[in-house]
Amino acid sequence: MNPQNKIFIDACYGNPVPYTPLWIMRQAGRYLPEYRAIRKQHTFHEMMHTPDLMTEVTLQPIHRYGFDAAIMFSDILVIPEAMGVNFQLIENVGPVFDNPLDTMEKVKSIQLADPAHLQHVFEGVKQIRNELDDSKALIGFSGAPWTIASYMVEGKPSKDYRHIRALMHSESAVFHHLMDTLTESIITYVTEQVKAGADAIQIFDTNASYLSRDVFEVFSFPYLKRIVSAVNALNVPCILFVKGGGYWLDLLKTSNAPVLGIDWTVSLNDAKLTVNDSVSLQGNLDPSILLAPNHIIEKEVCKVLESYGEGNGHIFNLGHGITPDIPLEAVQMVVDTVRAESPKYKLQTIEMDE
Ligand code: CP3
């Protein structure tokens, strides 16, 4: 057990745990009525920029469900903002940038994120850590360079991110300048989060799912490796979530991230065999299962636990973020099932340890 007795952190490092810890990507969000109540009174920007609101919304899912980890309420797009590229959240569209990087000149002139524009995040982290129970971990996060870059260049959510994919191949020096600037900015950003009290860092490379393995390996992975080594040097676990990367785990494990997050398209059992027990795994229930009747949710959660099987290095999560249409009872069913069914997979290791 680690000194602060956080089961989540123990599972990140594969240390003995009494049950499988769980949290849910996007757990602080619109499926919660208490989130919607606050959101009615404030814009998304106000919520992200006000440490009191950030704290309140981060803690909501912990109070309701008792998850083992909280994730700070913010967004991956605060980094572009700190580089002077602002966005607005448009209903039914998503984030839309006022001034996307739509010319080569704009990409070339991009500068490091200004930490002064991120102070509110660090204040929020401090406040959350103060108010969060000691047994729970606080996860800080950043988007991966590739995922952030794809939003900055495209300017809005896209079905194929073709403009940045074209830029990557035709103007690779300019692309690498953008990626390099983002990487340095992200390293400073996550370092400050850890200094403010974050117990772990998750890196979201959500848009890796638009890349082939070979392209990912050249254009995204080297930057991820730099970020992971910076986080490793801070002595907190780094969770690398590469959406669509479930079949690249032999490559991803060479990042030296202690935890790899996987989506639902790969079996946990196959994943575990690939990483050879040297890496912990986070995931991977298909979020759409939470729209099914309770007895099906229960069965599918059991399948995920069974698929990982015996061992300590599993953190239960969905394979991607929870959506606003998911019923509260469905989440409760997941929590109850993980708590009831996971200890049996730990018995052997706990006994051996005693
Ligand atoms: O997980 C959490 O609870 C922490 C907070 C969090 C948010 N966004 C809050 C949010 C995290 C970790 C993110 C990450 C994020 N943001 C990613 C990577 C992970 C993923 O889910 O793929 C991406 C690609 C973004 C960019 C982004 N922000 C999009 C595409 C959207 C709109 C999509 C949508 O669901 O409406 C956002 C807005 C956003 N970020 C909301 C929340 C709670 C919805 C805000 C609201 O309208 O109240």
Tab-separated table of C-alpha atoms and ligand atoms in Angstrom:
chain	number	residue	atom	x	y	z
A	1	MET	CA	0.000	0.000	0.000
A	2	ASN	CA	1.273	3.480	-0.711
A	3	PRO	CA	1.608	5.787	2.307
A	4	GLN	CA	-1.594	7.668	1.544
A	5	ASN	CA	-3.539	4.457	1.066
A	6	LYS	CA	-5.020	5.301	-2.298
A	7	ILE	CA	-6.227	2.108	-3.939
A	8	PHE	CA	-6.230	3.802	-7.319
A	9	ILE	CA	-2.512	4.622	-7.100
A	10	ASP	CA	-1.684	1.102	-5.936
A	11	ALA	CA	-3.507	-0.350	-8.945
A	12	CYS	CA	-1.608	2.034	-11.263
A	13	TYR	CA	1.648	0.465	-10.081
A	14	GLY	CA	0.289	-3.086	-9.887
A	15	ASN	CA	0.586	-3.215	-6.082
A	16	PRO	CA	-1.850	-5.357	-4.046
A	17	VAL	CA	-5.383	-3.973	-3.853
A	18	PRO	CA	-8.514	-5.367	-2.128
A	19	TYR	CA	-10.814	-4.665	-5.111
A	20	THR	CA	-10.659	-3.113	-8.574
A	21	PRO	CA	-10.717	0.688	-8.257
A	22	LEU	CA	-12.996	2.555	-10.622
A	23	TRP	CA	-13.733	5.934	-12.106
A	24	ILE	CA	-15.423	6.981	-15.332
A	25	MET	CA	-14.101	9.207	-18.105
A	26	ARG	CA	-16.212	12.401	-18.257
A	27	GLN	CA	-17.667	11.497	-14.844
A	28	ALA	CA	-18.181	15.207	-14.102
A	29	GLY	CA	-20.703	16.016	-16.775
A	30	ARG	CA	-24.184	16.395	-18.124
A	31	TYR	CA	-25.610	12.973	-17.195
A	32	LEU	CA	-25.661	14.331	-13.595
A	33	PRO	CA	-28.661	16.520	-12.659
A	34	GLU	CA	-26.481	18.390	-10.150
A	35	TYR	CA	-24.054	19.260	-12.991
A	36	ARG	CA	-26.894	20.470	-15.218
A	37	ALA	CA	-28.219	22.648	-12.376
A	38	ILE	CA	-24.898	24.518	-12.121
A	39	ARG	CA	-24.453	24.594	-15.874
A	40	LYS	CA	-27.810	26.398	-16.192
A	41	GLN	CA	-26.385	29.296	-14.216
A	42	HIS	CA	-22.887	29.424	-15.730
A	43	THR	CA	-21.187	29.025	-19.076
A	44	PHE	CA	-18.741	26.166	-19.545
A	45	HIS	CA	-15.955	28.768	-19.578
A	46	GLU	CA	-17.005	30.258	-16.257
A	47	MET	CA	-17.108	26.789	-14.746
A	48	MET	CA	-13.600	25.979	-15.939
A	49	HIS	CA	-12.191	29.342	-14.900
A	50	THR	CA	-13.649	29.534	-11.388
A	51	PRO	CA	-11.817	27.310	-8.867
A	52	ASP	CA	-14.909	27.102	-6.593
A	53	LEU	CA	-17.102	25.832	-9.436
A	54	MET	CA	-14.364	23.569	-10.737
A	55	THR	CA	-14.103	22.033	-7.265
A	56	GLU	CA	-17.815	21.625	-6.802
A	57	VAL	CA	-18.337	19.918	-10.155
A	58	THR	CA	-15.270	17.666	-9.760
A	59	LEU	CA	-16.573	16.405	-6.423
A	60	GLN	CA	-20.178	15.811	-7.538
A	61	PRO	CA	-19.624	12.300	-8.945
A	62	ILE	CA	-17.465	11.395	-5.931
A	63	HIS	CA	-20.248	12.364	-3.532
A	64	ARG	CA	-22.869	10.502	-5.527
A	65	TYR	CA	-20.966	7.305	-6.387
A	66	GLY	CA	-17.837	7.174	-4.248
A	67	PHE	CA	-15.495	6.627	-7.214
A	68	ASP	CA	-11.879	5.895	-6.260
A	69	ALA	CA	-10.515	8.834	-8.232
A	70	ALA	CA	-11.702	12.317	-9.083
A	71	ILE	CA	-10.644	13.950	-12.352
A	72	MET	CA	-10.298	17.702	-12.279
A	73	PHE	CA	-13.061	19.462	-14.164
A	74	SER	CA	-11.502	21.306	-17.091
A	75	ASP	CA	-10.969	20.633	-20.777
A	76	ILE	CA	-8.110	19.666	-23.064
A	77	LEU	CA	-8.674	22.914	-24.967
A	78	VAL	CA	-7.361	25.236	-22.236
A	79	ILE	CA	-3.877	24.758	-23.747
A	80	PRO	CA	-4.837	26.372	-27.085
A	81	GLU	CA	-6.433	29.186	-25.074
A	82	ALA	CA	-3.172	29.750	-23.232
A	83	MET	CA	-1.558	29.995	-26.698
A	84	GLY	CA	-4.031	32.664	-27.727
A	85	VAL	CA	-6.342	30.378	-29.732
A	86	ASN	CA	-9.751	30.657	-28.045
A	87	PHE	CA	-12.819	28.484	-28.475
A	88	GLN	CA	-16.488	28.604	-27.689
A	89	LEU	CA	-18.635	25.628	-26.884
A	90	ILE	CA	-21.541	25.593	-29.325
A	91	GLU	CA	-24.485	23.420	-28.430
A	92	ASN	CA	-24.843	20.305	-30.591
A	93	VAL	CA	-21.576	21.138	-32.408
A	94	GLY	CA	-18.853	21.121	-29.733
A	95	PRO	CA	-15.815	23.386	-29.391
A	96	VAL	CA	-15.409	25.929	-32.188
A	97	PHE	CA	-12.263	28.080	-32.414
A	98	ASP	CA	-12.469	31.826	-33.086
A	99	ASN	CA	-9.159	31.893	-34.907
A	100	PRO	CA	-8.110	28.395	-36.037
A	101	LEU	CA	-4.627	27.715	-37.402
A	102	ASP	CA	-5.852	27.768	-40.985
A	103	THR	CA	-2.757	29.236	-42.643
A	104	MET	CA	0.859	28.159	-42.602
A	105	GLU	CA	1.832	31.557	-41.153
A	106	LYS	CA	-0.409	31.046	-38.146
A	107	VAL	CA	1.005	27.581	-37.456
A	108	LYS	CA	4.571	28.865	-37.817
A	109	SER	CA	3.999	31.716	-35.384
A	110	ILE	CA	2.562	29.574	-32.570
A	111	GLN	CA	4.256	30.153	-29.199
A	112	LEU	CA	4.470	28.274	-25.907
A	113	ALA	CA	1.359	28.361	-23.704
A	114	ASP	CA	1.506	31.161	-21.153
A	115	PRO	CA	1.291	29.576	-17.663
A	116	ALA	CA	-0.251	32.811	-16.345
A	117	HIS	CA	-3.376	31.877	-18.328
A	118	LEU	CA	-3.522	28.525	-16.566
A	119	GLN	CA	-3.257	29.666	-12.949
A	120	HIS	CA	-6.971	29.086	-12.365
A	121	VAL	CA	-6.474	25.399	-13.154
A	122	PHE	CA	-3.675	25.066	-10.589
A	123	GLU	CA	-5.717	26.915	-7.968
A	124	GLY	CA	-8.628	24.600	-8.692
A	125	VAL	CA	-6.388	21.542	-8.278
A	126	LYS	CA	-5.170	22.819	-4.892
A	127	GLN	CA	-8.686	23.423	-3.703
A	128	ILE	CA	-9.969	20.047	-4.924
A	129	ARG	CA	-7.070	18.212	-3.271
A	130	ASN	CA	-7.866	19.984	0.008
A	131	GLU	CA	-11.507	18.980	-0.095
A	132	LEU	CA	-11.121	15.468	-1.471
A	133	ASP	CA	-10.938	12.531	0.918
A	134	ASP	CA	-7.372	11.265	1.432
A	135	SER	CA	-8.303	7.790	0.237
A	136	LYS	CA	-9.245	9.123	-3.219
A	137	ALA	CA	-6.793	10.081	-5.940
A	138	LEU	CA	-7.010	13.306	-7.904
A	139	ILE	CA	-6.295	12.879	-11.604
A	140	GLY	CA	-4.983	15.854	-13.552
A	141	PHE	CA	-4.881	15.660	-17.328
A	142	SER	CA	-3.921	17.091	-20.647
A	143	GLY	CA	-4.830	16.393	-24.213
A	144	ALA	CA	-2.041	14.819	-26.257
A	145	PRO	CA	-0.218	17.082	-28.721
A	146	TRP	CA	-1.770	15.347	-31.730
A	147	THR	CA	-5.334	15.577	-30.393
A	148	ILE	CA	-4.989	19.236	-29.388
A	149	ALA	CA	-3.245	20.110	-32.670
A	150	SER	CA	-6.033	18.505	-34.658
A	151	TYR	CA	-8.647	20.730	-32.972
A	152	MET	CA	-6.496	23.846	-33.411
A	153	VAL	CA	-5.928	23.314	-37.114
A	154	GLU	CA	-9.382	22.036	-37.984
A	155	GLY	CA	-11.096	24.721	-35.873
A	156	LYS	CA	-14.006	22.491	-34.892
A	157	PRO	CA	-14.908	18.825	-34.457
A	158	SER	CA	-14.428	17.073	-37.765
A	159	LYS	CA	-15.394	13.683	-39.105
A	160	ASP	CA	-11.955	13.007	-40.535
A	161	TYR	CA	-9.469	15.748	-39.448
A	162	ARG	CA	-8.264	15.817	-43.050
A	163	HIS	CA	-6.738	19.304	-42.994
A	164	ILE	CA	-4.241	18.480	-40.290
A	165	ARG	CA	-3.590	15.058	-41.784
A	166	ALA	CA	-2.757	16.760	-45.068
A	167	LEU	CA	-0.556	19.332	-43.302
A	168	MET	CA	1.273	16.589	-41.440
A	169	HIS	CA	2.334	14.915	-44.676
A	170	SER	CA	2.913	17.928	-46.892
A	171	GLU	CA	4.499	20.369	-44.430
A	172	SER	CA	6.010	18.067	-41.882
A	173	ALA	CA	8.523	20.626	-40.526
A	174	VAL	CA	5.718	23.061	-39.745
A	175	PHE	CA	3.646	20.268	-38.229
A	176	HIS	CA	6.563	19.199	-36.029
A	177	HIS	CA	7.040	22.802	-34.883
A	178	LEU	CA	3.413	22.856	-33.695
A	179	MET	CA	3.777	19.442	-32.001
A	180	ASP	CA	7.019	20.435	-30.341
A	181	THR	CA	5.552	23.684	-28.993
A	182	LEU	CA	2.509	21.819	-27.692
A	183	THR	CA	4.664	19.141	-26.072
A	184	GLU	CA	6.758	21.672	-24.153
A	185	SER	CA	3.593	23.520	-23.087
A	186	ILE	CA	1.948	20.300	-21.934
A	187	ILE	CA	4.985	19.250	-19.907
A	188	THR	CA	4.934	22.554	-18.019
A	189	TYR	CA	1.166	22.303	-17.621
A	190	VAL	CA	1.104	18.801	-16.114
A	191	THR	CA	4.141	19.539	-13.940
A	192	GLU	CA	2.299	22.472	-12.386
A	193	GLN	CA	-0.792	20.310	-11.860
A	194	VAL	CA	1.301	17.795	-9.928
A	195	LYS	CA	2.917	20.565	-7.883
A	196	ALA	CA	-0.582	21.820	-7.054
A	197	GLY	CA	-1.622	18.384	-5.773
A	198	ALA	CA	-2.618	16.095	-8.664
A	199	ASP	CA	-1.833	12.458	-7.747
A	200	ALA	CA	-1.801	11.115	-11.315
A	201	ILE	CA	-1.884	12.456	-14.867
A	202	GLN	CA	-3.931	11.124	-17.770
A	203	ILE	CA	-2.979	12.026	-21.325
A	204	PHE	CA	-5.873	11.838	-23.807
A	205	ASP	CA	-4.865	10.998	-27.374
A	206	THR	CA	-8.465	10.628	-28.441
A	207	ASN	CA	-7.850	11.507	-32.082
A	208	ALA	CA	-5.175	8.863	-32.506
A	209	SER	CA	-8.113	6.816	-33.771
A	210	TYR	CA	-7.823	8.741	-37.074
A	211	LEU	CA	-4.251	7.552	-37.667
A	212	SER	CA	-2.696	4.352	-38.879
A	213	ARG	CA	-0.215	2.740	-36.566
A	214	ASP	CA	2.717	3.725	-38.795
A	215	VAL	CA	1.673	7.363	-38.963
A	216	PHE	CA	0.947	7.467	-35.230
A	217	GLU	CA	4.386	6.047	-34.545
A	218	VAL	CA	6.117	8.855	-36.445
A	219	PHE	CA	3.828	11.831	-35.882
A	220	SER	CA	2.352	11.401	-32.392
A	221	PHE	CA	4.140	8.751	-30.352
A	222	PRO	CA	7.580	10.449	-29.998
A	223	TYR	CA	5.868	13.431	-28.360
A	224	LEU	CA	3.833	11.194	-26.062
A	225	LYS	CA	7.042	9.500	-24.944
A	226	ARG	CA	8.537	12.852	-23.972
A	227	ILE	CA	5.479	13.704	-21.892
A	228	VAL	CA	5.407	10.284	-20.208
A	229	SER	CA	9.056	10.558	-19.188
A	230	ALA	CA	8.443	14.016	-17.755
A	231	VAL	CA	5.514	12.672	-15.707
A	232	ASN	CA	7.492	9.598	-14.618
A	233	ALA	CA	10.202	11.941	-13.311
A	234	LEU	CA	7.570	13.565	-11.066
A	235	ASN	CA	6.899	10.186	-9.401
A	236	VAL	CA	3.197	10.128	-10.126
A	237	PRO	CA	1.556	7.575	-12.417
A	238	CYS	CA	0.883	8.549	-16.012
A	239	ILE	CA	-2.134	6.997	-17.727
A	240	LEU	CA	-1.811	7.008	-21.473
A	241	PHE	CA	-5.167	6.757	-23.250
A	242	VAL	CA	-4.681	6.287	-26.980
A	243	LYS	CA	-8.117	5.783	-28.478
A	244	GLY	CA	-7.971	3.207	-31.238
A	245	GLY	CA	-4.571	2.037	-29.988
A	246	GLY	CA	-5.764	-1.242	-28.465
A	247	TYR	CA	-3.889	-3.254	-31.080
A	248	TRP	CA	-0.728	-1.196	-30.742
A	249	LEU	CA	-0.082	-2.052	-27.108
A	250	ASP	CA	3.273	-3.654	-27.928
A	251	LEU	CA	4.313	-0.198	-29.149
A	252	LEU	CA	2.504	1.795	-26.445
A	253	LYS	CA	4.151	-0.142	-23.638
A	254	THR	CA	7.527	1.153	-24.853
A	255	SER	CA	6.358	4.616	-23.725
A	256	ASN	CA	7.067	3.432	-20.143
A	257	ALA	CA	3.694	4.730	-18.978
A	258	PRO	CA	2.724	2.610	-15.956
A	259	VAL	CA	-0.924	2.574	-17.099
A	260	LEU	CA	-2.423	2.240	-20.573
A	261	GLY	CA	-6.077	3.151	-21.095
A	262	ILE	CA	-7.911	1.065	-23.676
A	263	ASP	CA	-11.202	1.446	-25.498
A	264	TRP	CA	-13.747	-1.356	-25.879
A	265	THR	CA	-12.539	-2.611	-29.267
A	266	VAL	CA	-9.857	-4.833	-27.740
A	267	SER	CA	-10.290	-7.573	-25.134
A	268	LEU	CA	-8.670	-6.884	-21.772
A	269	ASN	CA	-7.407	-10.426	-21.757
A	270	ASP	CA	-5.538	-9.977	-25.064
A	271	ALA	CA	-4.286	-6.609	-23.861
A	272	LYS	CA	-2.967	-8.119	-20.647
A	273	LEU	CA	-1.116	-10.824	-22.551
A	274	THR	CA	0.444	-8.200	-24.804
A	275	VAL	CA	1.692	-5.981	-22.000
A	276	ASN	CA	2.924	-9.013	-20.112
A	277	ASP	CA	1.752	-7.845	-16.687
A	278	SER	CA	4.391	-5.113	-16.705
A	279	VAL	CA	1.822	-2.372	-17.258
A	280	SER	CA	-1.539	-1.706	-15.604
A	281	LEU	CA	-4.631	-1.409	-17.775
A	282	GLN	CA	-7.565	0.953	-17.503
A	283	GLY	CA	-10.931	0.285	-19.160
A	284	ASN	CA	-12.867	-0.838	-21.040
A	285	LEU	CA	-16.668	-1.224	-20.894
A	286	ASP	CA	-18.411	0.032	-24.033
A	287	PRO	CA	-20.285	3.169	-22.821
A	288	SER	CA	-23.324	2.268	-24.939
A	289	ILE	CA	-23.929	-0.740	-22.680
A	290	LEU	CA	-25.036	1.756	-20.038
A	291	LEU	CA	-28.163	2.337	-22.115
A	292	ALA	CA	-29.137	-1.347	-21.778
A	293	PRO	CA	-31.301	-2.871	-19.000
A	294	ASN	CA	-29.668	-3.361	-15.596
A	295	HIS	CA	-29.224	-7.136	-15.797
A	296	ILE	CA	-27.280	-6.719	-19.049
A	297	ILE	CA	-25.068	-4.022	-17.539
A	298	GLU	CA	-24.318	-6.327	-14.633
A	299	LYS	CA	-23.430	-9.195	-16.966
A	300	GLU	CA	-21.181	-7.019	-19.150
A	301	VAL	CA	-19.340	-5.513	-16.151
A	302	CYS	CA	-18.701	-9.056	-14.925
A	303	LYS	CA	-17.318	-9.952	-18.357
A	304	VAL	CA	-14.854	-7.065	-18.221
A	305	LEU	CA	-13.664	-8.133	-14.757
A	306	GLU	CA	-13.415	-11.741	-15.876
A	307	SER	CA	-11.528	-10.741	-19.001
A	308	TYR	CA	-8.791	-9.104	-16.902
A	309	GLY	CA	-8.995	-11.975	-14.417
A	310	GLU	CA	-6.717	-12.290	-11.421
A	311	GLY	CA	-4.238	-9.571	-10.690
A	312	ASN	CA	-3.866	-6.077	-9.282
A	313	GLY	CA	-3.166	-3.922	-12.292
A	314	HIS	CA	-6.722	-3.238	-13.450
A	315	ILE	CA	-8.563	0.065	-13.096
A	316	PHE	CA	-12.180	-0.221	-14.135
A	317	ASN	CA	-13.427	2.469	-16.530
A	318	LEU	CA	-15.448	2.855	-19.679
A	319	GLY	CA	-13.695	2.592	-23.030
A	320	HIS	CA	-14.455	6.284	-23.644
A	321	GLY	CA	-16.406	9.121	-21.991
A	322	ILE	CA	-19.876	8.734	-20.533
A	323	THR	CA	-22.562	10.446	-22.624
A	324	PRO	CA	-25.283	12.805	-21.316
A	325	ASP	CA	-28.115	10.334	-22.067
A	326	ILE	CA	-26.951	7.662	-19.626
A	327	PRO	CA	-29.274	7.014	-16.651
A	328	LEU	CA	-27.994	7.484	-13.100
A	329	GLU	CA	-29.106	3.964	-12.142
A	330	ALA	CA	-26.939	2.480	-14.871
A	331	VAL	CA	-23.826	4.049	-13.339
A	332	GLN	CA	-24.897	2.840	-9.889
A	333	MET	CA	-25.186	-0.674	-11.315
A	334	VAL	CA	-21.596	-0.472	-12.605
A	335	VAL	CA	-20.312	0.730	-9.231
A	336	ASP	CA	-22.223	-1.930	-7.259
A	337	THR	CA	-21.121	-4.726	-9.575
A	338	VAL	CA	-17.433	-3.751	-9.557
A	339	ARG	CA	-17.455	-3.498	-5.752
A	340	ALA	CA	-19.264	-6.833	-5.314
A	341	GLU	CA	-17.535	-8.910	-7.974
A	342	SER	CA	-13.945	-7.660	-8.149
A	343	PRO	CA	-12.561	-8.707	-4.717
A	344	LYS	CA	-12.570	-12.372	-5.720
A	345	TYR	CA	-9.951	-11.648	-8.385
A	346	LYS	CA	-7.653	-10.160	-5.729
A	347	LEU	CA	-7.866	-12.810	-3.001
A	348	GLN	CA	-4.915	-14.828	-4.093
A	349	THR	CA	-2.524	-11.906	-4.405
A	350	ILE	CA	-3.555	-10.338	-1.099
A	351	GLU	CA	-3.085	-13.684	0.707
A	352	MET	CA	0.299	-14.218	-0.920
A	353	ASP	CA	1.331	-10.789	0.212
A	354	GLU	CA	0.444	-11.389	3.858
B	1	CP3	O1	-13.656	13.503	-17.388
B	1	CP3	C1	-14.089	14.479	-16.719
B	1	CP3	O2	-15.135	14.454	-16.063
B	1	CP3	C2	-13.212	15.714	-16.643
B	1	CP3	C3	-13.470	16.769	-17.541
B	1	CP3	C4	-13.233	16.647	-19.043
B	1	CP3	C5	-14.018	17.360	-19.968
B	1	CP3	N1	-13.452	17.201	-21.197
B	1	CP3	C6	-15.208	18.147	-19.618
B	1	CP3	C7	-16.135	18.550	-20.683
B	1	CP3	C8	-12.212	16.002	-19.748
B	1	CP3	C9	-11.131	15.064	-19.236
B	1	CP3	C10	-12.369	16.383	-21.114
B	1	CP3	C11	-11.455	15.928	-22.169
B	1	CP3	C12	-11.737	16.257	-23.565
B	1	CP3	N2	-12.302	17.411	-24.061
B	1	CP3	C13	-11.362	15.451	-24.672
B	1	CP3	C14	-10.600	14.148	-24.595
B	1	CP3	C15	-11.371	13.039	-24.071
B	1	CP3	C16	-12.557	12.601	-24.872
B	1	CP3	O3	-13.628	12.522	-24.271
B	1	CP3	O4	-12.396	12.301	-26.035
B	1	CP3	C17	-11.774	16.122	-25.833
B	1	CP3	C18	-11.599	15.620	-27.260
B	1	CP3	C19	-12.355	17.358	-25.433
B	1	CP3	C20	-12.879	18.438	-26.308
B	1	CP3	C21	-14.283	18.691	-26.031
B	1	CP3	N3	-14.762	19.378	-24.918
B	1	CP3	C22	-15.400	18.308	-26.809
B	1	CP3	C23	-15.318	17.537	-28.110
B	1	CP3	C24	-16.531	18.787	-26.137
B	1	CP3	C25	-17.943	18.742	-26.626
B	1	CP3	C26	-18.466	17.360	-26.639
B	1	CP3	C27	-19.664	17.241	-25.765
B	1	CP3	O5	-19.742	16.221	-25.075
B	1	CP3	O6	-20.501	18.158	-25.769
B	1	CP3	C28	-16.127	19.418	-24.951
B	1	CP3	C29	-16.992	20.008	-23.925
B	1	CP3	C30	-16.966	19.380	-22.576
B	1	CP3	N4	-15.825	19.016	-21.935
B	1	CP3	C31	-18.095	19.133	-21.723
B	1	CP3	C32	-17.573	18.625	-20.521
B	1	CP3	C33	-18.329	18.259	-19.272
B	1	CP3	C34	-19.550	19.459	-22.015
B	1	CP3	C35	-19.775	20.835	-21.481
B	1	CP3	C36	-21.197	21.257	-21.283
B	1	CP3	O7	-21.879	21.538	-22.279
B	1	CP3	O8	-21.616	21.345	-20.123
